[in-house]
C-alpha angles and dihedrals in degrees: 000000000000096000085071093059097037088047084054089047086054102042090049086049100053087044097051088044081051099053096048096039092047091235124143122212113302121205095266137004111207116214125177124223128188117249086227094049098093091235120124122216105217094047088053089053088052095048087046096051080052101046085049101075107120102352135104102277089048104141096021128133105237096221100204111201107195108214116199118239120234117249128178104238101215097197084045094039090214142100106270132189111259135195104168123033109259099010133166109274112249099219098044097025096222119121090242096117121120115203100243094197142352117251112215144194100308 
């Protein structure tokens, strides 16, 4: 489970950002994922309610922001907005689409 690894990066992160700005936990920290980028969402919120335990964001809402991936449409011949690889388009319909690139942890 690599939400669990990425949820301790951030953690770390926001405590690290914490100690040197002086800021103390907030009611929620937003964070963005790509659609293509194999994490799920509601497993990243579980592993962050659990990482949180004693650090600076205890007691903090995680706010997931999916952000769609780009794909190339081959009946549309244009860049098309993509959550799954090789998804319908969602212009032409058809399952022609080719992911361009893979949108990560922002």
């Amino acid at each position: 489970m690599h939400e669990m690894a990425l949820t301790q990066s951030l953690v770390e992160l926001i405590e690290d950002e914490g100690r040197k700005q002086g800021f103390s936990a907030r009611a929620s920290r937003a964070t963005g994922i790509g659609a293509l980028g194999s994490v799920e969402p509601e497993a990243m919120r579980f592993c962050f309610e659990a990482m949180a335990r004693g650090a600076i964001v205890e007691g903090a809402r995680l706010d997931i922001d999916v952000v769609p991936g780009e794909g190339w449409c081959l009946d549309c011949a244009k860049s098309v907005p993509m959550f799954e690889h090789f998804g319908p388009c969602p212009s032409a319909g058809g399952i022609m689409c080719r992911s361009r690139r893979v949108t990560t942890c922002a």
